[in-house]
Structures are given as structure tokens and as C-alpha cells.
């Protein structure tokens, strides 16, 4: 995919009122035609942020989603509920959810499938910890995370999926991955994807982000 993506994960940083103000300010900015801007507010702000950006080109994203459409799952949110509020993108497998909430690769896989079944676009987060990097396990970690995430995942027609390389040791640290290391990670991710998707699908339907 040739589109450039800018995805803002607001995590649990803003009150609803603050999120609305920020969304309103961003909605007034003019972005290039080839740039897709996605804002992912906390769950309580999705509806109000969606209203604040509805007349702009900014797309609405969610930070998480459950892998059932309905049921007795206290505290969870379904894809149909998100769609009703105008959500288009859903972050899946962020490192903070993997670490603090013990989200597994198997759960990531189930969520990706449910996101796609509901015609939403998953933003699949992968990346190594600092310890894994020091031990030279970056490639292994990426291969394992991608493999378990996309097993039995099918992309048909115009369905899209984004893979975001987000090294855990970089998040909030002020550090950045060296260009050659990021390019190496992208090569590993793309090569792993070839075990599950044909080259045309990877080119047209899967975006790689850093």
C-alpha cells in the first residue's frame, strides 16, 4: 500500500473534555491527500472524539476490542459497538496490553479475525523488549509474534491490515531505532508474512509501519 499512515495512540492520558479539545484542534489541520491520520482515544472518548472529527479527513480508531460480537463479557467492547460509533481502525496486541494485561498471541489472532469479519482494519502491534534485543532475539520474537497473529487469517477483496513494528524498549523512552535496524525488522516481518499471504496481497492489502 502506498498510503502514509500517522496513528496517534492517546492511551489513558486525556480526560474526555481534553480529548475533544485536542481532536477539534487536529481536525482543523490540513493534511496531504496521501496521508491517513488516525486518532485512537480511550474508550470513553470514542463517541465524542468521533463527533469532533466527523467533518474532517481524520479517521477514528480504538485501542482495543474483544473477539466476540455480543455476550456476557463485563468490561469489554465489541466490534459492532465500535462500528456504530464510527470506528474504522482497531489496535491489536499493543505491548502494554501484552505486558500489563497478559494478552496472548492467541488472543491477538482471535481479535484480528473478528476485526476483519466486521470490515474494520486491524493495527497489529509487534516488537521486542530491551532484554530480547540485548540477547539478539529480535528476529525470533518478530517471527513468532507475526506467525501466531496471522495464522488462518484471510484477507479478501479490499480488506486491509496494518503491521506496526513498535519495539517495547523505545516506547516512551525518547530513543529511536536506527534506520538500518528498522529496515531489518521490516524485512523480517515481510518475509514472515510471505508464509501466509501471496506477494500481491502483501503489496495491496498489508501496510508496514514504524
XYZ file of C-alpha atoms in Angstrom:
210
model
C 0.000 0.000 0.000
C 1.333 3.441 -0.949
C -0.577 5.412 1.654
C 1.341 7.053 4.520
C -0.137 6.461 7.967
C 0.113 8.614 11.077
C -1.525 6.881 14.042
C -1.931 8.626 17.390
C -2.483 6.370 20.403
C -3.747 8.612 23.202
C -3.627 5.735 25.707
C -5.157 6.688 29.099
C -3.692 10.182 29.106
C -6.648 12.510 28.484
C -9.945 13.318 30.122
C -12.903 13.208 27.755
C -13.031 17.015 27.678
C -9.306 17.204 26.861
C -9.649 14.592 24.113
C -12.458 16.564 22.475
C -10.418 19.771 22.508
C -7.373 18.044 21.010
C -9.484 16.290 18.371
C -11.137 19.572 17.415
C -7.766 21.276 17.023
C -6.355 18.448 14.896
C -9.457 18.393 12.701
C -8.642 21.931 11.557
C -5.190 20.922 10.255
C -4.847 20.323 6.504
C -3.200 17.010 5.655
C -1.902 15.763 2.319
C -4.085 13.505 0.209
C -1.742 10.552 0.651
C -1.650 10.817 4.458
C -4.095 8.810 6.569
C -4.346 10.257 10.092
C -5.897 8.000 12.727
C -6.619 9.025 16.321
C -7.183 6.343 18.962
C -8.692 7.856 22.112
C -9.607 5.925 25.242
C -12.891 4.039 25.134
C -14.946 6.638 26.997
C -13.952 9.318 24.475
C -14.574 7.440 21.221
C -18.087 8.795 20.689
C -17.293 12.436 21.476
C -13.985 12.404 19.574
C -15.771 10.820 16.624
C -18.230 13.706 16.594
C -15.402 16.240 16.849
C -13.645 14.876 13.747
C -16.686 13.838 11.698
C -16.306 16.683 9.198
C -12.583 16.131 8.721
C -10.485 13.525 6.925
C -9.218 12.131 10.225
C -10.176 8.514 10.904
C -11.296 7.145 14.261
C -9.520 4.218 15.886
C -9.939 2.152 19.057
C -7.147 0.999 21.353
C -8.602 -2.471 21.856
C -11.535 -4.752 21.106
C -12.883 -8.103 22.277
C -13.154 -11.110 19.984
C -16.916 -11.676 20.390
C -19.684 -9.557 18.902
C -22.036 -9.902 21.868
C -22.298 -11.652 25.214
C -21.713 -11.564 28.950
C -18.201 -10.127 28.871
C -18.106 -7.420 31.514
C -15.804 -4.530 30.719
C -15.218 -5.493 27.100
C -16.283 -3.761 23.873
C -17.395 -5.480 20.668
C -16.612 -4.664 17.026
C -20.269 -3.903 16.326
C -20.339 -1.396 19.180
C -17.230 0.296 17.804
C -18.574 0.374 14.254
C -21.749 2.067 15.443
C -19.601 4.905 16.789
C -17.736 5.333 13.515
C -14.532 3.455 14.362
C -12.553 2.272 11.321
C -9.262 1.083 12.845
C -8.560 -1.099 15.889
C -5.214 -1.512 17.618
C -4.466 -5.141 18.439
C -1.710 -6.581 20.646
C -0.113 -3.370 21.918
C 2.898 -4.181 24.093
C 1.299 -2.564 27.147
C -1.675 -4.891 26.885
C 0.644 -7.835 26.389
C 2.673 -6.856 29.465
C 0.122 -5.481 31.935
C -2.983 -7.429 30.910
C -1.183 -10.605 29.813
C -2.731 -10.558 26.354
C -1.548 -13.617 24.442
C -0.668 -14.192 20.804
C -3.706 -16.455 20.564
C -5.985 -13.640 21.732
C -4.331 -11.304 19.234
C -5.145 -13.816 16.485
C -8.803 -14.077 17.527
C -9.129 -10.289 17.651
C -7.613 -9.829 14.197
C -10.096 -12.296 12.733
C -13.041 -10.571 14.431
C -11.854 -7.124 13.315
C -11.684 -8.293 9.697
C -15.035 -10.094 9.889
C -16.579 -6.759 10.777
C -14.876 -4.859 7.939
C -12.606 -2.902 10.265
C -8.844 -2.512 9.846
C -6.554 -4.091 12.461
C -3.357 -2.332 13.510
C -1.295 -5.277 14.741
C 1.498 -4.243 17.113
C 4.694 -6.301 17.307
C 8.122 -5.703 18.792
C 10.836 -6.931 21.106
C 11.709 -5.938 24.675
C 15.094 -4.473 25.588
C 16.195 -7.775 27.127
C 15.196 -9.685 23.981
C 17.085 -7.161 21.878
C 20.221 -7.488 24.030
C 20.044 -11.265 23.628
C 19.843 -10.934 19.849
C 16.322 -12.336 19.718
C 14.618 -9.536 17.772
C 14.129 -11.616 14.617
C 12.824 -14.621 16.549
C 10.382 -12.500 18.528
C 9.021 -10.830 15.389
C 8.691 -14.128 13.524
C 6.856 -15.740 16.439
C 4.519 -12.797 17.023
C 3.625 -12.438 13.337
C 3.203 -16.184 12.810
C 0.857 -16.614 15.769
C -1.025 -13.432 14.979
C -1.922 -14.179 11.354
C -2.340 -17.959 11.327
C -5.588 -18.785 9.471
C -6.205 -15.089 8.813
C -7.672 -14.441 5.366
C -7.719 -11.122 3.506
C -10.301 -10.923 0.766
C -11.017 -8.197 -1.732
C -10.330 -4.762 -0.308
C -9.671 -5.823 3.292
C -6.647 -4.135 4.835
C -4.309 -4.950 7.720
C -1.523 -2.851 9.203
C 1.509 -4.293 10.986
C 3.161 -1.788 13.322
C 6.736 -2.503 14.405
C 6.896 -0.954 17.852
C 9.920 -2.076 19.899
C 8.922 -2.145 23.560
C 12.194 -0.548 24.669
C 11.547 2.524 22.511
C 8.040 3.365 23.785
C 8.138 6.480 25.957
C 11.933 6.333 26.234
C 12.832 9.159 23.875
C 15.016 6.705 21.964
C 14.639 5.742 18.338
C 15.517 2.666 16.358
C 18.399 3.119 13.928
C 17.315 3.218 10.304
C 19.123 0.019 9.406
C 17.563 -1.811 12.360
C 14.060 -0.665 11.414
C 14.648 -1.735 7.809
C 15.900 -5.115 9.027
C 12.775 -5.565 11.144
C 10.552 -4.709 8.169
C 12.359 -7.294 6.054
C 11.828 -9.949 8.736
C 8.131 -9.058 9.036
C 7.598 -9.092 5.275
C 9.437 -12.391 4.855
C 7.313 -13.960 7.602
C 4.119 -12.690 6.000
C 5.091 -14.485 2.769
C 4.425 -17.762 4.580
C 0.763 -16.768 4.888
C -0.078 -14.348 2.064
C 0.899 -14.021 -1.596
C 3.061 -11.115 -2.753
C 0.126 -9.293 -4.337
C -1.874 -9.360 -1.094
C 1.091 -8.074 0.886
C 1.611 -5.274 -1.617
C -2.043 -4.209 -1.890
C -3.619 -5.158 1.418
C -0.954 -5.043 4.132
C 0.824 -1.923 5.341
C 4.026 -2.000 7.398
C 4.522 0.819 9.887
C 7.130 2.018 12.323
